[in-house]
Structure formats: C-alpha cells, structure tokens
Tab-separated table of C-alpha atoms in Angstrom:
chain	number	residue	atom	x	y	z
A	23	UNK	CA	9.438	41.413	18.568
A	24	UNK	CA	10.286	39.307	21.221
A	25	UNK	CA	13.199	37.166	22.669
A	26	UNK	CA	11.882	33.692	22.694
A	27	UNK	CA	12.869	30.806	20.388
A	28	UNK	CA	10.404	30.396	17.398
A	29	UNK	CA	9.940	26.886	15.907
A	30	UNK	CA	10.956	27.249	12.041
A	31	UNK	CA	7.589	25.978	11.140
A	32	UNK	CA	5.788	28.637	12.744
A	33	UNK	CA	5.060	30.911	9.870
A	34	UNK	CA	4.114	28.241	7.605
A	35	UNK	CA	1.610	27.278	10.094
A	36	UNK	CA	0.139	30.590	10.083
A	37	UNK	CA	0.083	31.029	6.262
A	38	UNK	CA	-1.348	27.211	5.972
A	39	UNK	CA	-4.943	28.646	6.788
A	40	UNK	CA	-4.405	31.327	4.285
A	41	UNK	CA	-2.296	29.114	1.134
A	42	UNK	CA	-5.620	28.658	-0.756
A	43	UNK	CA	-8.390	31.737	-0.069
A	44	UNK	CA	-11.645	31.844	-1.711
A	45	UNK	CA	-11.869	34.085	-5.094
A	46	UNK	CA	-14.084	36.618	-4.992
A	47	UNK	CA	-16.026	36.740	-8.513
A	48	UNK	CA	-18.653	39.033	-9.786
A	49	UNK	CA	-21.350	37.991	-11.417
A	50	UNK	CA	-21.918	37.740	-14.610
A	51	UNK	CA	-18.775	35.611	-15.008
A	52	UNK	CA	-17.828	32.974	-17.322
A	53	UNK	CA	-15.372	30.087	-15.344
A	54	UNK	CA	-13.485	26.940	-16.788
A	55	UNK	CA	-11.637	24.741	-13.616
A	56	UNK	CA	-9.430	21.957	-14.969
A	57	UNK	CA	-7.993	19.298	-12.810
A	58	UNK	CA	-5.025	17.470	-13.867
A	59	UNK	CA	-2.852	14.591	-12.546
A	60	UNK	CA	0.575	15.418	-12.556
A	61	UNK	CA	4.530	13.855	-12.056
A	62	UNK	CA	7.105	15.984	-10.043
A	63	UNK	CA	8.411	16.434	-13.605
A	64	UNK	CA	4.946	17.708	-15.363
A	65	UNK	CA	4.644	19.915	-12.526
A	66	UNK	CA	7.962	21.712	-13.411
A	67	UNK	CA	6.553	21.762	-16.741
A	68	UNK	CA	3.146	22.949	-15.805
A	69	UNK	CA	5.239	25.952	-14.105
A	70	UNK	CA	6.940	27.099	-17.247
A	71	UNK	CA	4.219	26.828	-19.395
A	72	UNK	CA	2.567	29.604	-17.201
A	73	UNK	CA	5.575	31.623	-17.410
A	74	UNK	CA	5.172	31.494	-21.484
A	75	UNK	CA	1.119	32.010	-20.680
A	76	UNK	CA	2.213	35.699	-18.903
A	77	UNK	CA	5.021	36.138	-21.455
A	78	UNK	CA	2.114	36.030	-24.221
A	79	UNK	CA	-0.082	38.250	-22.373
A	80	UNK	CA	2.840	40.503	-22.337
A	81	UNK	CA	2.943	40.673	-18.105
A	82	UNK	CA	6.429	40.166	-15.969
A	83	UNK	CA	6.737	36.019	-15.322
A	84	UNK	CA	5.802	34.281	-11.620
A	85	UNK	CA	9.116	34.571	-9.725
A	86	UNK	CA	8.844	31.538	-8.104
A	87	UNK	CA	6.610	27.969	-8.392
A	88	UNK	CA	3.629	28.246	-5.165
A	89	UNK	CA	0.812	25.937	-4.226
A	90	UNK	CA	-1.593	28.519	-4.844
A	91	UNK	CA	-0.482	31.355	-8.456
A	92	UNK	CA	-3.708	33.936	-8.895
A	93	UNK	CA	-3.096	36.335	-11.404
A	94	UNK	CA	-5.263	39.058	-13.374
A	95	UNK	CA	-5.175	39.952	-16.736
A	96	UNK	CA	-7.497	42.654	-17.154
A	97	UNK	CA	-10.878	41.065	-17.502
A	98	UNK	CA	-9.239	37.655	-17.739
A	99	UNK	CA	-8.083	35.616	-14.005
A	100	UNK	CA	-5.975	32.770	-14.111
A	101	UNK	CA	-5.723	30.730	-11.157
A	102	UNK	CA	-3.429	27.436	-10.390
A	103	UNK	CA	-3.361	25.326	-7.339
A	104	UNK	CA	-1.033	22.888	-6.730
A	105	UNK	CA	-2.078	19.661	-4.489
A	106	UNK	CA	-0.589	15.958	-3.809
A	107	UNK	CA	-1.334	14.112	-6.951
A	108	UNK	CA	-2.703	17.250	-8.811
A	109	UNK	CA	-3.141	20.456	-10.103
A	110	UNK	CA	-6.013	22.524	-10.899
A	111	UNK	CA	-6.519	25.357	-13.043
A	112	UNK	CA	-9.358	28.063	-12.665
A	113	UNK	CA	-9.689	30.474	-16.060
A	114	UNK	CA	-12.285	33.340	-14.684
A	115	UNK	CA	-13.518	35.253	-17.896
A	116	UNK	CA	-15.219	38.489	-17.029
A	117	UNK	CA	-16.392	39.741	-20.396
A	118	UNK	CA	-19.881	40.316	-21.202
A	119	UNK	CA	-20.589	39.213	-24.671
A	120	UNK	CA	-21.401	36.037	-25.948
A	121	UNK	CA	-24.888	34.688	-27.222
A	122	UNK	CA	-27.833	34.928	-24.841
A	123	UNK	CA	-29.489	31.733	-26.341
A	124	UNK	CA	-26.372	30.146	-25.424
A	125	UNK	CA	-24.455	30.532	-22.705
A	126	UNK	CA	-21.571	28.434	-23.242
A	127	UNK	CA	-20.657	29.663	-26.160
A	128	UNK	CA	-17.925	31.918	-24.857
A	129	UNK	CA	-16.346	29.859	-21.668
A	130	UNK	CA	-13.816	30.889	-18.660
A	131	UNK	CA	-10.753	29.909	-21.506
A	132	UNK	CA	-11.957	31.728	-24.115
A	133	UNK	CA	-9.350	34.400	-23.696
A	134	UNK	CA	-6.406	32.047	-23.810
A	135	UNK	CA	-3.792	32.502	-26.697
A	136	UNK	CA	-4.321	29.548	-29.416
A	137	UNK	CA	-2.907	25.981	-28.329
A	138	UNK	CA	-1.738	26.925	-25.024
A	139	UNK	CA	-4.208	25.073	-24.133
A	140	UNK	CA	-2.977	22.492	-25.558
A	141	UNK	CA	0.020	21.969	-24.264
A	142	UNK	CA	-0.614	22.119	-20.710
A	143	UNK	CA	1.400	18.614	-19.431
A	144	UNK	CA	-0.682	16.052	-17.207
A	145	UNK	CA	-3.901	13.856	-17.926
A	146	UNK	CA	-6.992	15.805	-17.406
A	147	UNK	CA	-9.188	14.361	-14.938
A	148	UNK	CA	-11.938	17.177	-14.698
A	149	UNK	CA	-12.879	19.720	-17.072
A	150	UNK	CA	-16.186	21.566	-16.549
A	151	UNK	CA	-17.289	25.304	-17.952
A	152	UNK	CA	-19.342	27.398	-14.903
A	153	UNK	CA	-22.090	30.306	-16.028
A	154	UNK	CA	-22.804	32.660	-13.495
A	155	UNK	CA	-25.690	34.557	-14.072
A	156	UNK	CA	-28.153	36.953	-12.426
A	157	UNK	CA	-31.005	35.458	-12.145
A	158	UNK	CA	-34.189	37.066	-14.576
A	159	UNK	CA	-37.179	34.754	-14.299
A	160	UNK	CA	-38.818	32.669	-11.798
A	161	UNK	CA	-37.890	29.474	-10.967
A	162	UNK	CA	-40.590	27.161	-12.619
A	163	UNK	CA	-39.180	29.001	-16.069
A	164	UNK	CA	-35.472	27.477	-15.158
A	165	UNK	CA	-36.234	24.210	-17.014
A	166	UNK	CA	-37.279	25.565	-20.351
A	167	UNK	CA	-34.567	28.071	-20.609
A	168	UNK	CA	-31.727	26.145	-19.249
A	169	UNK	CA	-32.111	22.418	-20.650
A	170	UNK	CA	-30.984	23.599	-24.307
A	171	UNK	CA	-27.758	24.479	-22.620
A	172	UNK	CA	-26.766	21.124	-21.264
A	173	UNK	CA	-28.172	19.823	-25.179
A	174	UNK	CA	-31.466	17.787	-23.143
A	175	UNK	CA	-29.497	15.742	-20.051
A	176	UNK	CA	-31.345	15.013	-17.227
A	177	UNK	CA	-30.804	18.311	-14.629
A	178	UNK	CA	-29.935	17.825	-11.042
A	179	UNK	CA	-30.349	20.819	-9.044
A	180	UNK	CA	-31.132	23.263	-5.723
A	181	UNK	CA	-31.343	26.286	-3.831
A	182	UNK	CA	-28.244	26.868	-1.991
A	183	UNK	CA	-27.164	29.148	0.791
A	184	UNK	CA	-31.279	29.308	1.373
A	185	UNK	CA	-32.042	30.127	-1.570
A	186	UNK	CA	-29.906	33.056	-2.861
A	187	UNK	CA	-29.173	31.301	-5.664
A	188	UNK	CA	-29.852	28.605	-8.004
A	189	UNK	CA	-26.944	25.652	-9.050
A	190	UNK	CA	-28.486	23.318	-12.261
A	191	UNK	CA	-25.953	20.469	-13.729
A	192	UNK	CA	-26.103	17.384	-14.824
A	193	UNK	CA	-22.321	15.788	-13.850
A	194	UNK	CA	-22.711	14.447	-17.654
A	195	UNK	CA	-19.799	15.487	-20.424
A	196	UNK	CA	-21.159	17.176	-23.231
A	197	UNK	CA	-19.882	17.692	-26.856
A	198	UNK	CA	-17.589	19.706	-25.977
A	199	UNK	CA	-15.803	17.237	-23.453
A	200	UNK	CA	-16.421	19.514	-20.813
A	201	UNK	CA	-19.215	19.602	-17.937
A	202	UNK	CA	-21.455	22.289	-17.399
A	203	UNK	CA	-22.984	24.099	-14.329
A	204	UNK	CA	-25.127	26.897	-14.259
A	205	UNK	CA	-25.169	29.371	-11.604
A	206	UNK	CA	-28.429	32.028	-11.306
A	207	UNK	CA	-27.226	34.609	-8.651
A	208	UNK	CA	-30.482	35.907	-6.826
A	209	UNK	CA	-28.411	37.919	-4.155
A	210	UNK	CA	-25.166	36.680	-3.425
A	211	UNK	CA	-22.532	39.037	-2.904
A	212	UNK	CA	-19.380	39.003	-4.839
A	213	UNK	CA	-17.421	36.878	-1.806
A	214	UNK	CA	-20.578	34.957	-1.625
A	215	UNK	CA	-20.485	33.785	-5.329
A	216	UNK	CA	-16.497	33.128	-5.289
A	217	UNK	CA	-16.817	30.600	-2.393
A	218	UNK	CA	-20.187	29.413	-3.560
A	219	UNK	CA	-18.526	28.490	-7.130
A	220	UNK	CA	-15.032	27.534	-5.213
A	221	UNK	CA	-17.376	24.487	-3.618
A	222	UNK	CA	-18.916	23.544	-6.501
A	223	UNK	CA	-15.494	23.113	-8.285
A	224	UNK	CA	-14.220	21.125	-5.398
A	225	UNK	CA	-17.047	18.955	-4.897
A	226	UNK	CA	-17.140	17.909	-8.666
A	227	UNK	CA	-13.334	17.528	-8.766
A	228	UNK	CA	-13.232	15.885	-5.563
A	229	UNK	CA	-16.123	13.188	-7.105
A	230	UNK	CA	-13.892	12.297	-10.178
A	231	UNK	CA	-10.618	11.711	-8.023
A	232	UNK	CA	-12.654	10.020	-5.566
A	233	UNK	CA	-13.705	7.499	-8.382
A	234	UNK	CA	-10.705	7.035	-9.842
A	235	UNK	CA	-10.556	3.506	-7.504
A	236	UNK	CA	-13.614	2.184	-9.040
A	237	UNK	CA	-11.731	1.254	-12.257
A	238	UNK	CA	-9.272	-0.612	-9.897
A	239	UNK	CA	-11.451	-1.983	-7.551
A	240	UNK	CA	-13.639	-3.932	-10.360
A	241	UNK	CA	-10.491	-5.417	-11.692
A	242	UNK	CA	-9.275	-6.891	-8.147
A	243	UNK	CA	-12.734	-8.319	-6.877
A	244	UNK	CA	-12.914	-11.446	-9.628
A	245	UNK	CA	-9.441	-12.135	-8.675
A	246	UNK	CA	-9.963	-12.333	-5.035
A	247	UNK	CA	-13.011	-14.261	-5.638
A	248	UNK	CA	-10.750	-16.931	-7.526
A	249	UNK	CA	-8.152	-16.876	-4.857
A	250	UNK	CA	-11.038	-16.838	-2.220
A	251	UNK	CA	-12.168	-20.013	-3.495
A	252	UNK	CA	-8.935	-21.538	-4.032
A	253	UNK	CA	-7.498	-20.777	0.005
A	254	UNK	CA	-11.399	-22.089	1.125
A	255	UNK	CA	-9.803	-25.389	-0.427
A	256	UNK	CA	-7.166	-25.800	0.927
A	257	UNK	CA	-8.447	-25.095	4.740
A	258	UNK	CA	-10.943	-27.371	4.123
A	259	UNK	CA	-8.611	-30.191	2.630
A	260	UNK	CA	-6.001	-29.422	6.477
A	261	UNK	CA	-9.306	-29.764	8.131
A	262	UNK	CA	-10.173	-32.471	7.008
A	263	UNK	CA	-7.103	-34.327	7.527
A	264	UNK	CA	-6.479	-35.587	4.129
A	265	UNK	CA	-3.254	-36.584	2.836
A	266	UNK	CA	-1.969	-33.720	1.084
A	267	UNK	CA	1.513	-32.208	-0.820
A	268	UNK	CA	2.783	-29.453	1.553
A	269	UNK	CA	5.522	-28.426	-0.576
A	270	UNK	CA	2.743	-27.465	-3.122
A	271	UNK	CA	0.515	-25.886	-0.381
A	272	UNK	CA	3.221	-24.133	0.192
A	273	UNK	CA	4.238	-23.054	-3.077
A	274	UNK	CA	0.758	-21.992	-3.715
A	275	UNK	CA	0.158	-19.884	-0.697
A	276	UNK	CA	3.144	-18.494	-1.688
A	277	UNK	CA	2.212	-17.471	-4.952
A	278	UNK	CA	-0.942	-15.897	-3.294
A	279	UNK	CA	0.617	-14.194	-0.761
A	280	UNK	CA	2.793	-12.287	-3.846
A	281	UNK	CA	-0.382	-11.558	-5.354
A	282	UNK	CA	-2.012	-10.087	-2.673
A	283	UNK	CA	1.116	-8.130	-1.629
A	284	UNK	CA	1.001	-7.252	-5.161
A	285	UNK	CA	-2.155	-5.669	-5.375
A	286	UNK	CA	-2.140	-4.183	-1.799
A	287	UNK	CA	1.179	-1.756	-3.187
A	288	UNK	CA	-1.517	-1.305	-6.176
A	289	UNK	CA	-4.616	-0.088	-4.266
A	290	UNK	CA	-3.709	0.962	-0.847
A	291	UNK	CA	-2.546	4.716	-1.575
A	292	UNK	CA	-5.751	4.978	-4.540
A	293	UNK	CA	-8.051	3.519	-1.916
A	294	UNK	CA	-6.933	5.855	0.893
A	295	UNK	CA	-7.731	8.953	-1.130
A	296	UNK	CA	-10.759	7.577	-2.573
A	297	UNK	CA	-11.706	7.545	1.235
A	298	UNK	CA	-10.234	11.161	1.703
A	299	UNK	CA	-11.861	12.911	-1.251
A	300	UNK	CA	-14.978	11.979	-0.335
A	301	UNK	CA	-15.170	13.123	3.070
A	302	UNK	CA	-14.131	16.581	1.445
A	303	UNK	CA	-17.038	16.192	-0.863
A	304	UNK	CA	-19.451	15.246	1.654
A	305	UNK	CA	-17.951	18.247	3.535
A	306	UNK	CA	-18.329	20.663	0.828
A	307	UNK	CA	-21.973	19.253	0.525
A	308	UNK	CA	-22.573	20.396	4.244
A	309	UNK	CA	-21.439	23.869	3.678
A	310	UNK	CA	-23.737	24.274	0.046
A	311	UNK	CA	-26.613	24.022	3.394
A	312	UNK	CA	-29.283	23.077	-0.213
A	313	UNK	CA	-32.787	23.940	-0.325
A	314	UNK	CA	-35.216	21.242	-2.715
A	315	UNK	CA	-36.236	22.443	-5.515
A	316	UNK	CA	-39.595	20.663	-6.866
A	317	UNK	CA	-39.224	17.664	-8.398
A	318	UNK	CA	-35.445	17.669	-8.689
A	319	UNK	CA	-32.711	16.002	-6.649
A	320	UNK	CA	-30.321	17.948	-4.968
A	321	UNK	CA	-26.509	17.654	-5.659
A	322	UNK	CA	-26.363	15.762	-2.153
A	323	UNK	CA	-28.961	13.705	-2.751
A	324	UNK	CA	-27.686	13.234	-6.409
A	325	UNK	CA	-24.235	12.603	-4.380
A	326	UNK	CA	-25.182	10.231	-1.878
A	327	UNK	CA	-27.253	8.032	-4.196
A	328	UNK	CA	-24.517	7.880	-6.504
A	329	UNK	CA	-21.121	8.745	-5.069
A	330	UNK	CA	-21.297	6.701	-1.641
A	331	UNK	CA	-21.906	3.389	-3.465
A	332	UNK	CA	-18.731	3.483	-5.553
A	333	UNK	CA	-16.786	4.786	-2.811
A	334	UNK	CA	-18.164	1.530	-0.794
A	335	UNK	CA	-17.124	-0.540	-2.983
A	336	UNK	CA	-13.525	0.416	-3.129
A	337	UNK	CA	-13.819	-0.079	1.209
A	338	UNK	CA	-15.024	-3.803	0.356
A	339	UNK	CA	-12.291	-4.695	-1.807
A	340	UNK	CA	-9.777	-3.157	0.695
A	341	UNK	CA	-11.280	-5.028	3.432
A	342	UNK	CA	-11.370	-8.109	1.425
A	343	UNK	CA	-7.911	-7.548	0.494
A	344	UNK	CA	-6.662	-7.331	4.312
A	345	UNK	CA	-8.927	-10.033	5.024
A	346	UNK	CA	-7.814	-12.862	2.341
A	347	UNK	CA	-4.077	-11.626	3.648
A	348	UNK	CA	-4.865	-12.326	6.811
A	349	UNK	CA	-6.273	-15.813	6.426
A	350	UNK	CA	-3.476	-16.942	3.394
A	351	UNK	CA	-0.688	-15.951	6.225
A	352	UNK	CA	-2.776	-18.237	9.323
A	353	UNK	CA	-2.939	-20.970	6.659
A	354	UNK	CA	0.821	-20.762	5.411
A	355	UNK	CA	1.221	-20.834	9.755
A	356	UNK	CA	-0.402	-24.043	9.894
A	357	UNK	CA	1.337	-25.657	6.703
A	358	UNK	CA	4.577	-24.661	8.494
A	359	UNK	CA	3.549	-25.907	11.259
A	360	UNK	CA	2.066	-29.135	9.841
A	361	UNK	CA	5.674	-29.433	7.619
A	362	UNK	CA	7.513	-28.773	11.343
A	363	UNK	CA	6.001	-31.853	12.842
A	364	UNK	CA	6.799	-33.603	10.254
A	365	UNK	CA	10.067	-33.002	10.292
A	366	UNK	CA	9.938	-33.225	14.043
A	367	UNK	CA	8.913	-37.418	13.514
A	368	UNK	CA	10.855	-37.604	10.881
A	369	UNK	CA	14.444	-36.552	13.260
A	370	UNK	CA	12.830	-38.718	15.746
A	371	UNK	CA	12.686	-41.755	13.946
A	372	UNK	CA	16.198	-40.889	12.609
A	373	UNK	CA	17.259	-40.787	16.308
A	374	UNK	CA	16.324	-44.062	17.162
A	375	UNK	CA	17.889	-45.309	14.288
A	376	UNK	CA	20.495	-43.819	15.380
A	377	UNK	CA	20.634	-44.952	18.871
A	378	UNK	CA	20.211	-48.724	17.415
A	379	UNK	CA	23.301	-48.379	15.863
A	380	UNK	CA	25.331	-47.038	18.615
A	381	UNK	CA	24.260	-49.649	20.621
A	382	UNK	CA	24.971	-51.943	18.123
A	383	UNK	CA	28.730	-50.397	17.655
A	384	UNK	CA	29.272	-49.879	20.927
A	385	UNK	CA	28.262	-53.922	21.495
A	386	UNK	CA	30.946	-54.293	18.708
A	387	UNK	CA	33.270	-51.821	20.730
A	388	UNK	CA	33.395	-53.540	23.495
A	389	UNK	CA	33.972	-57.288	21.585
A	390	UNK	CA	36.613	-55.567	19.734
A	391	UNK	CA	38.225	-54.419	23.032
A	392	UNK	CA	38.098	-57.785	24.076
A	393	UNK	CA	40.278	-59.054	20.962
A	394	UNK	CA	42.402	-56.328	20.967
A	395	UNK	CA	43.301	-56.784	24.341
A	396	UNK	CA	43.837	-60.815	23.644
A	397	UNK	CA	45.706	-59.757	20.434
A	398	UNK	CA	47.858	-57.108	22.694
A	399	UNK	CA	48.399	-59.304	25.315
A	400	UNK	CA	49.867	-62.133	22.562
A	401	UNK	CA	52.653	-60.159	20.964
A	402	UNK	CA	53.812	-58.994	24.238
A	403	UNK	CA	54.014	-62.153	26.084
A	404	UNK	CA	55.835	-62.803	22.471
A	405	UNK	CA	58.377	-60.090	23.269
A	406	UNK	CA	58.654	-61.176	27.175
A	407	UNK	CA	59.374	-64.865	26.034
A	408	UNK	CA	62.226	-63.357	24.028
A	409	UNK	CA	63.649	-62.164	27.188
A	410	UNK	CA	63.336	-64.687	29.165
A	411	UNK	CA	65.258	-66.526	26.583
A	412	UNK	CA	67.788	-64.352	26.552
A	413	UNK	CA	67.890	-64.206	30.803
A	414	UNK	CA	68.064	-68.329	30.498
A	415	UNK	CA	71.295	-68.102	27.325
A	416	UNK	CA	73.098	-66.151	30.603
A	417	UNK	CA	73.707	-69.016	32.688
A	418	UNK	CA	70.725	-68.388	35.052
A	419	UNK	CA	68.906	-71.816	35.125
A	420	UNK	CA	64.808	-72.006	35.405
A	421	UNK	CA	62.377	-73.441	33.953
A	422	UNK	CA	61.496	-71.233	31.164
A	423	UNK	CA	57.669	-72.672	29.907
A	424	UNK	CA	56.690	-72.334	33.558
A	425	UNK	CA	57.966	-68.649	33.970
A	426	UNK	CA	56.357	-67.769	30.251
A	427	UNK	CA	52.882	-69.410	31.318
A	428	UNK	CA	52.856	-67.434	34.125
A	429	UNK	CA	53.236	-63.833	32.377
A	430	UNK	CA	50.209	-64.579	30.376
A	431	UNK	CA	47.537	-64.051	32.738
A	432	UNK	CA	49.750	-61.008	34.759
A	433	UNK	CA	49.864	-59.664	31.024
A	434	UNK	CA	46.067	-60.219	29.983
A	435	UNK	CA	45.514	-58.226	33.445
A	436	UNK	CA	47.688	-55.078	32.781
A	437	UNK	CA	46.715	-55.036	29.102
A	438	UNK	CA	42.951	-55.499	30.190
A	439	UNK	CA	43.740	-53.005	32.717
A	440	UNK	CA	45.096	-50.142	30.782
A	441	UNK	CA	42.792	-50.445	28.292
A	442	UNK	CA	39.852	-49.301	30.789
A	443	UNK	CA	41.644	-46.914	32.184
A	444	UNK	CA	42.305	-45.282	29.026
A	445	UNK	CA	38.370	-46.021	27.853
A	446	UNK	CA	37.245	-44.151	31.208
A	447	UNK	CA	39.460	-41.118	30.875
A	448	UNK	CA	37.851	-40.622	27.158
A	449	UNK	CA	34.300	-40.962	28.480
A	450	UNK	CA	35.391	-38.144	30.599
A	451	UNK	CA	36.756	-35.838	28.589
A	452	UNK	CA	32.835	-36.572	26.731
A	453	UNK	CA	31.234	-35.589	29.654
A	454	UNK	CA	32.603	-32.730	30.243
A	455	UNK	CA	32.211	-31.405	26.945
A	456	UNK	CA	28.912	-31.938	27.016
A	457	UNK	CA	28.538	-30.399	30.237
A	458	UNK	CA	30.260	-27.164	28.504
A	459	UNK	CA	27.576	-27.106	25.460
C-alpha cells in the first residue's frame, strides 16, 4: 500500500494482541482446561497427537503447529495454547444431557475418543472440570444444592462482574483428580461467559505454576540456615583476630560459594515466574471486579490470604540467596586479602634475607678480588722474572733481584687496576639494564 520500509516484525506485532482471543461459550456448557508442562520434544508430540485427535473425529489435520489451535467439532471445542514452559488444553462440551443431581457427571472431555486422553505427553499441572449453568434459584439456596457437587469441601465464592453471575469452588482435588468450579449465569452474554470462564482458568492455572517454587524454596531455606551459621563463624573468628587456617577458610568459602551458585542456576528462573504468575493472577483478580457474597470469602480474598504468603516466601529465599552470596564473596575478599599480606611479610622477610647475603657475598667479593689480584699479580711477576732472565743470559749486565723487586708493586698496580676497571664497566652494564626494566 505504500512505499516505505516495514520492519519484519511488524505483523507479528499486530497479531500479538490478537494470538490468544477470548472464547465465546454459551451457557449451559460443560468445560475441562488442562495445563501441562512440556519439553521442546513433548511439544512436537503434543502436536501430533492432535493431528490423530482430528484424524479420529474424522476432520482434515492442523496444517501447521500455532501458539493458539481452536477447533469445533460439532457440539464438541477443542482448544490448545501453547506458552513458555506449558501448554494448556480447553475441551468445551456443549451437550445437554447428563444428570441434574450431578453436574459433573458428564465433563468438557467427555466426548474424547477412549485413551486419547491418555496419551497426551507432559506432566499435568492443572486439571479442573467448569459447569456453566443458568442460574434457577436464589442465592441463599446455592449452598444446599451445590455442596454435594464438590462431595462436602469447604466453598469459596462471589458475585462477579456485579453480580451477573455466581463462581463457587473450593481449589481442592476431588475423587476424580480434577477441580471443580461452578458457574450460575444470571445474565451474562455469551462473550461475557467465555472471558468470564477464560479468567477463571487462568487465575487457577496461574496459582498452581505460581506455587510450583514452594516445593523448592522449603528445601533451600534449612540449607542456607546451616551455611548462614557456618559464614557468621567465620566473620566472627577474622574479627576477632584469632589465629586461624586460611587455606581451609578458603577451601570452605569455596565450597559455599559452589553451593550457592548451585542453587541460584536451581531457583532463579522458578523464582522469577513464581513472581510473574502471580502478578497475572492478581491481575485476573482485578478484572473478576467480585461482589461478597454472605458469609463466604471471595476468590481474592481466598487468593490473597493464601496465595501471597507462598509466593513471599519464595522472594525470601531469593533474597537470602543473593544476600548469603554477597557476604561469602566480601569474606573470601578479606581471606584473600588477609592470605596477600601474608605473603606480602612473608617476601619481605625473604628480602632481607636476601639482602644479608648479598652483603655478605659481596664482602666476600671484594676479599676474593683482593686475592685474586695478589694471586694474578704472582704468576705474572713469575713470567716477567723469566724474562728478565732471559734479557740478563744476553750479555746485558744488571742486577736482576733489584729489577724483579721492582715489577712487583708496578704489577700489583696494573693488575689491581684492571681489575676495577673491568668491575665498573659490569656495574654499568647493571645499571642500565635496570634502567631499561
């Protein structure tokens, strides 16, 4: 349509807002969400065994794997949604019969063929069967009518979207191994009821995946209580200056730091979306906007009292897990530095030990010089007597002891001399290396 250059992401950022739309669902419906956690792999898996679901139902196969599959099968819906670390599943059964006195005696996956069920791939995190009803009594009748159906558990529920409709639970498995809601449509539209039950099935997926950190969070805390302890003790033995093994401090902060690292790799990505899917929750509690009904808590309240708690908990450890690494790594600073010093005394003493003994050799050096230049001068006024022999065997007459005597101290000077010449040109050639480094 027009000229200019279009990023490549620009259509996916348009279709982002519309990847995942609300269902639409009439009412009286029968609805089964599943949420499973899933591998790359068991999501290529997940994918085929939908493919065999459609070639069952006798319908032409998905062309191609999406985040969000929604497909109709008369009065049957099938719905899969793909996100980070799962997928859910959303089985819509429109069919009107099943027992009045019990409502969840025909569910949303009733319709399925026998055992595909059972061999969808992935570890089921949710599972939870949704009734929607029209409402046909009064509200002060709910209890009586719709305790049988969650077999006698304590009921949370509330008036949401003020008050066109009523939502009863009780976030409880049943015999079954599913959860239960209850839905009694007052006058919700169609659109109404699909994005009322699309928040309900988020907010109680989004709760177990939130908690899925607890687990992990109770089996760090003793830990970092032990290795709490054991770092308190050995800051307090540094501070208080006693004699200590740092080679074992070391090793030991070591050990903790590996530990910590350890469990950090563990925690941090669980902890993150604990943190994540409860903000959606909390948002999806906004939007239910719940009215009290008497003498009942309300799914936030229910929520909040509950939920928050556990999610606080897996913030504490996190926290205490940053915390501990930051004081094991100021406490391996100060053994290093502690070790340093040490080793710091340790070269100084060895340099004054060593400057002892250069003094001492160079003491010896310069005795040494001193013999060798007594030693020199002796073999050559040896060599110079022997020519001075030889001179006198020519016929020239002289007195030969006085004219050897005489060398020796002319020697012992030139010897003496060139030896300090050649001791200065040496110190030099030191000094100016040096000078170079």
């Amino acid at each position: 349509m027009f000229k200019l250059e279009q990023h490549p992401l620009r259509t996916a950022l348009y279709d982002e807002l519309h990847s995942r739309p609300f269902q639409v669902i009439p009412c009286p419906a029968k609805v089964t969400h599943f949420a499973l956690l899933t591998t790359p792999e068991q999501k290529v898996a997940q994918f085929e065994h939908l493919c065999e679901l459609h070639r069952l139902m006798g319908v032409p196969e998905p062309r191609e794997d999406v985040r969000c599959y929604e497909k109709s099968f008369g009065n049957f819906r099938i719905r899969r949604e793909q996100h980070m670390e799962f997928a859910s599943y959303t089985f819509v059964n429109l069919s009107t019969t099943g027992e009045q006195d019990n409502p969840f005696s025909e569910t949303g996956v009733t319709p399925l063929p026998p055992a595909w069920l059972d061999k969808l791939a992935g570890q089921v995190v949710a599972a939870f069967h949704l009734q929607l009803q029209h409402v046909t009594h009064p509200p002060e009748a709910d209890i009586s009518i719709i305790r049988p159906a969650f077999e006698g558990s304590r009921l949370v529920g509330s008036c949401p979207q003020n008050g066109s409709a009523r939502v009863w639970g009780s976030f409880r498995l049943h015999s079954d191994g599913f959860g239960r809601f209850m839905v009694l449509n007052n006058s919700m539209s169609n659109s109404q009821l699909g994005r009322l039950t699309q928040r309900l099935m988020e907010i109680e997926t989004y709760r177990l995946m939130s908690l899925l950190a607890v687990s992990l969070a109770r089996d760090i805390s003793p830990v970092l209580s032990d290795m709490d302890q054991q770092l308190a003790r050995i800051t307090q033995s540094l501070a208080d200056r006693h004699h200590v093994d740092e080679k074992a401090i070391l090793e030991e902060l070591t050990d903790m730091a590996a530990s910590i690292e350890a469990f950090r790799a563990r925690s941090t990505f669980r902890f993150s979306a604990t943190r994540a899917y409860h903000r959606l929750v909390l948002t999806r509690l906004e939007e239910l906007r719940e009215d009290e009904m008497s003498g009942h808590l309300t799914i936030r309240e229910f929520m909040t009292r509950r939920l928050t708690p556990a999610v606080k908990t897996c913030e504490s450890v996190a926290y205490r897990l940053e915390d501990l690494s930051r004081r094991v790594d100021r406490a391996s600073d100060m053994m290093r530095t502690r070790v340093e010093l040490s080793i710091q005394n340790q070269n100084q003493t060895l340099l004054t030990s060593m400057d002892k003994r250069s003094q001492v050799q160079l003491m010896m050096q310069h005795t040494v010089e001193g013999l060798s230049v007594v030693a020199i001068s002796y073999y050559l006024v040896g060599l110079l007597k022997y020519l001075v022999d030889a001179i006198y065997d020519m016929g020239l007459t002289f007195d030969k002891s006085l004219v050897t005597g005489g060398m020796i101290p002319v020697v012992l000077f030139l010897v003496w001399f060139s030896v300090r010449r050649i001791h200065h040109h040496f110190m030099k050639l030191a000094e100016k290396k040096q000078d170079k480094l």
